[in-house]
Tab-separated table of C-alpha atoms in Angstrom:
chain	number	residue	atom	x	y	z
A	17	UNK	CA	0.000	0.000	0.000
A	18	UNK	CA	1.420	3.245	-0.702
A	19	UNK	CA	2.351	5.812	2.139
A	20	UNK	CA	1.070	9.418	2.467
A	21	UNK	CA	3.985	10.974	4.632
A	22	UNK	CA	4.279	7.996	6.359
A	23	UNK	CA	0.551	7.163	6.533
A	24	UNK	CA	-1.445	4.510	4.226
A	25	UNK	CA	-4.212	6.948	3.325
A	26	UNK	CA	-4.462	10.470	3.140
A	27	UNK	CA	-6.374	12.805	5.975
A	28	UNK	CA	-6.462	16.528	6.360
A	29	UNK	CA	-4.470	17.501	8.864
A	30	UNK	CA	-7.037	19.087	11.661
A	31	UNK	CA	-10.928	18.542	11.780
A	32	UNK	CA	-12.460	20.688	14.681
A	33	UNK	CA	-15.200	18.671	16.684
A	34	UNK	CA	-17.834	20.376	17.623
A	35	UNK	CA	-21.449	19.089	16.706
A	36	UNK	CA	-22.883	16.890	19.414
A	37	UNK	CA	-23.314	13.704	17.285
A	38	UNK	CA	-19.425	13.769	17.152
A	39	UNK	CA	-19.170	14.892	20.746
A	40	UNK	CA	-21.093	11.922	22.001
A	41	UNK	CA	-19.360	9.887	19.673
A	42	UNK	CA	-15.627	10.845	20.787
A	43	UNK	CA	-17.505	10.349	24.303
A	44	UNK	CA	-17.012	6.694	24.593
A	45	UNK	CA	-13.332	5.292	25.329
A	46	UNK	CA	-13.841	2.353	22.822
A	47	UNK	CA	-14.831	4.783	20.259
A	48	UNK	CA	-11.529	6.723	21.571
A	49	UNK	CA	-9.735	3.640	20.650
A	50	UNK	CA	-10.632	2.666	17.825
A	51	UNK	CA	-9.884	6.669	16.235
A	52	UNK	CA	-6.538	6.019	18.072
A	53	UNK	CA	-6.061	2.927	16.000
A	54	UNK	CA	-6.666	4.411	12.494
A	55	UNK	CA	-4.452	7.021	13.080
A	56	UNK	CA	-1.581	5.849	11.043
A	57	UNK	CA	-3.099	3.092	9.039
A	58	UNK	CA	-6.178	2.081	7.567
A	59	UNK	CA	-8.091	-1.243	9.257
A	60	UNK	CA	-10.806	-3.628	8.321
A	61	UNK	CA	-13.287	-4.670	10.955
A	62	UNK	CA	-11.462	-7.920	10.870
A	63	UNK	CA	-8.646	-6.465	11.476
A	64	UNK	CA	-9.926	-3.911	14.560
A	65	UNK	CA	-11.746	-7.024	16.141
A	66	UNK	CA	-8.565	-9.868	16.460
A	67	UNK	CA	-6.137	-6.410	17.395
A	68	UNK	CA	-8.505	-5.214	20.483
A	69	UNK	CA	-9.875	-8.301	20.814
A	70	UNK	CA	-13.593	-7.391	20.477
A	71	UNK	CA	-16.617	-8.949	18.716
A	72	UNK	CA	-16.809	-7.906	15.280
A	73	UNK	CA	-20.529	-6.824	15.238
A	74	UNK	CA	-19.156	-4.907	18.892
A	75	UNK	CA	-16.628	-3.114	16.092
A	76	UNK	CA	-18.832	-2.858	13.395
A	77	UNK	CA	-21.467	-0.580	15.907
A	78	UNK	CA	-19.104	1.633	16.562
A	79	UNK	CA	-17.518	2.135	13.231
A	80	UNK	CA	-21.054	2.676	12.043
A	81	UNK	CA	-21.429	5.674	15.124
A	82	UNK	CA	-18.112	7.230	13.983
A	83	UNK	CA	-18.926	6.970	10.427
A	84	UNK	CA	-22.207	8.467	10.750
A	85	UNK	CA	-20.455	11.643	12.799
A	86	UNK	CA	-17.956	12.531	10.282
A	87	UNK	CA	-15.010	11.083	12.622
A	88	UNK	CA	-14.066	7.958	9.899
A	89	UNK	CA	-14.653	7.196	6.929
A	90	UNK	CA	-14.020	4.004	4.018
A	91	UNK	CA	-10.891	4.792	2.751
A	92	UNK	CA	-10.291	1.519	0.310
A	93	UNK	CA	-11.967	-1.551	-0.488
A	94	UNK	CA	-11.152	-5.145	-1.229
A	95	UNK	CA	-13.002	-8.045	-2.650
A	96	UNK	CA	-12.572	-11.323	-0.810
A	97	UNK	CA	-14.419	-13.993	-2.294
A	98	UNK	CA	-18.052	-12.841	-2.483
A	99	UNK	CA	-18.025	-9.868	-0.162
A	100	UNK	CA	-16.232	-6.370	-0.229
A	101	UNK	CA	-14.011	-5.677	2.683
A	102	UNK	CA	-13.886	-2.296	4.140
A	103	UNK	CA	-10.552	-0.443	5.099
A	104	UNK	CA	-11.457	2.693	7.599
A	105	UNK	CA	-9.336	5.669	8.206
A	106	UNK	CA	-9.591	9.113	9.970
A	107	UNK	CA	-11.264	12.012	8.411
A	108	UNK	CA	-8.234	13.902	10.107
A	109	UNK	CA	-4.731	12.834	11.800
A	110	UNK	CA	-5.626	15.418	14.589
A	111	UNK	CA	-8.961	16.317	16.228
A	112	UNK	CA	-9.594	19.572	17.761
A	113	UNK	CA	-12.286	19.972	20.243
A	114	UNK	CA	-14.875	22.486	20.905
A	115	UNK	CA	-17.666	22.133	23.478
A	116	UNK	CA	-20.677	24.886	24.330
A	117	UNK	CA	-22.046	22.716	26.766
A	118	UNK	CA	-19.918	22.148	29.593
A	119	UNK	CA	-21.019	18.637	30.504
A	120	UNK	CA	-19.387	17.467	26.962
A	121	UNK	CA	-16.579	19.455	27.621
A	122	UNK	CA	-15.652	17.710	31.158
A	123	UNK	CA	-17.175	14.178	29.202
A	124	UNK	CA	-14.332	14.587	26.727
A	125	UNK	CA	-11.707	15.674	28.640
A	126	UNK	CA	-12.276	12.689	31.398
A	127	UNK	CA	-12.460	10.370	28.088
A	128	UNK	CA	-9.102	11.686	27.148
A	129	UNK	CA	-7.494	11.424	30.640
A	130	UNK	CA	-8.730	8.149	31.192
A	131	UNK	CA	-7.144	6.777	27.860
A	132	UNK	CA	-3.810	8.437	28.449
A	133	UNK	CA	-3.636	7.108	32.304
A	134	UNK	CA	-4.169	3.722	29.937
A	135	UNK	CA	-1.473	4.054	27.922
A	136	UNK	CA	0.733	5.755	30.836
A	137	UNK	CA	-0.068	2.503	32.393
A	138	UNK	CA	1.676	0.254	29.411
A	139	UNK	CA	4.190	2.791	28.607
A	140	UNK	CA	7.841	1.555	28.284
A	141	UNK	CA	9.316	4.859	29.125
A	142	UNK	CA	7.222	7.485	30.972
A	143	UNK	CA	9.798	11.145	30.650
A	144	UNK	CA	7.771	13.444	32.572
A	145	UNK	CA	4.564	14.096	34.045
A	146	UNK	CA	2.802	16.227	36.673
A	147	UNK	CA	-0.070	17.354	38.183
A	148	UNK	CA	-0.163	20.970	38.965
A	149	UNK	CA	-2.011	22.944	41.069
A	150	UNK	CA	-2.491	27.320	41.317
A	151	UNK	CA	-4.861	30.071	41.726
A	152	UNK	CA	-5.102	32.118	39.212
A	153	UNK	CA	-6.744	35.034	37.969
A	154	UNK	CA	-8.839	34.841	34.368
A	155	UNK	CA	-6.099	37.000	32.671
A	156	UNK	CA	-2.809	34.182	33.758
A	157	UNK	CA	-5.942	31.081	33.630
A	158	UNK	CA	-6.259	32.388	29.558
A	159	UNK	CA	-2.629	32.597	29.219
A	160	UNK	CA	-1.621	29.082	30.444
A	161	UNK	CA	-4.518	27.591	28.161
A	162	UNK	CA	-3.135	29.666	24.900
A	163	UNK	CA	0.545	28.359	25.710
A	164	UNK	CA	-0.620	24.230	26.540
A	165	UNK	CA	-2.746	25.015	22.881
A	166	UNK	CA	0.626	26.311	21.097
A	167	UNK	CA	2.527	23.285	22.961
A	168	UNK	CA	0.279	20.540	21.654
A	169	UNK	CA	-0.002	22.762	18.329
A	170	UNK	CA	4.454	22.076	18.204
A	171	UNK	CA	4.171	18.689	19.166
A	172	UNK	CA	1.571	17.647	16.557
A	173	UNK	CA	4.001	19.487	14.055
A	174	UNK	CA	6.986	17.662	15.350
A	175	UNK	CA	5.280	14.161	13.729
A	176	UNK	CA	7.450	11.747	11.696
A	177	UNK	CA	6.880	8.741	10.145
A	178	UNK	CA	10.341	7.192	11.200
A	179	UNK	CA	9.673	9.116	15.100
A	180	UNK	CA	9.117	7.077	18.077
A	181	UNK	CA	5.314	7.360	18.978
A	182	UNK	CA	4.881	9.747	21.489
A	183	UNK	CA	2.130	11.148	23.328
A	184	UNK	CA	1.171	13.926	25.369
A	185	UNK	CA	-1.880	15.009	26.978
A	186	UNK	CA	-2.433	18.645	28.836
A	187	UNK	CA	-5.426	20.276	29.885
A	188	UNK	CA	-6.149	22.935	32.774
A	189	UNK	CA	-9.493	22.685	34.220
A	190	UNK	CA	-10.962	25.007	37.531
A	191	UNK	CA	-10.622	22.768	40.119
């Protein structure tokens, strides 16, 4: 299969999430996932199902959800025998969210935490990480969120195909 700058299918670079079909959708940490998974290549349900080690018609509901939301999409097909096999991939490499109801903003965000405390879990090499605590007036509050957005924006930049797969999650939140 030919590679897109490293990838097996090509994606725009940023889709902003924002409609509340794909709000609920990124909601659910399977759903989470599965987007994960199709980051860098394209899967078949097949494929999803014997890697996570889920039902297929468990992966096929959820593909269908994310599909339907504007999240994934069929980015090749295959005949085997009889039937057509579908490869899904990412309608972007990155997702940027934006909530007006705060109750999907705090679902997201725990979705997100939750999946990196996952991965921090299985992690061979963990090379920094804290939890921070301040009070802070609107004015520094707006600053530190504009400089974790332009950190994640230079890490998301910093992408290779040949890098070592990284991740990094930030957020600040009024506790």
């Amino acid at each position: 299969v030919p590679t897109i700058d490293g990838y097996d299918y090509a994606a725009e670079d940023t889709m902003l999430v924002a409609e509340p079909a794909q709000l609920r959708a990124m909601a659910d940490p399977f759903r989470v996932r599965l987007v994960q998974l199709l980051r860098d290549r394209a899967r078949s349900t097949q494929e999803i199902s014997e890697e996570l080690e889920v039902p297929k018609g468990t992966v096929g509901h959820h593909l269908k959800v994310l599909e339907a939301a504007g999240l994934i999409h069929v980015v090749r097909t295959r005949k085997v025998r009889a039937l057509t096999e579908k490869f899904y991939g990412r309608t972007a490499r990155l997702f940027l969210y934006q909530t007006e109801d705060p109750a999907d903003g705090r679902a997201i965000s725990a979705v997100t935490l939750r999946q990196a405390a996952s991965e921090v879990e299985l992690a061979p090499l963990v090379t920094g990480f804290g939890l921070v605590r301040a009070r802070l007036t609107q004015k520094d509050l707006d600053r530190f969120e504009r400089r974790t957005k332009k950190l994640m924006d230079d890490f998301r930049a910093a992408d290779r195909a040949d890098g070592i797969p990284s991740s990094l999650t930030g957020g600040i939140w009024a506790a």
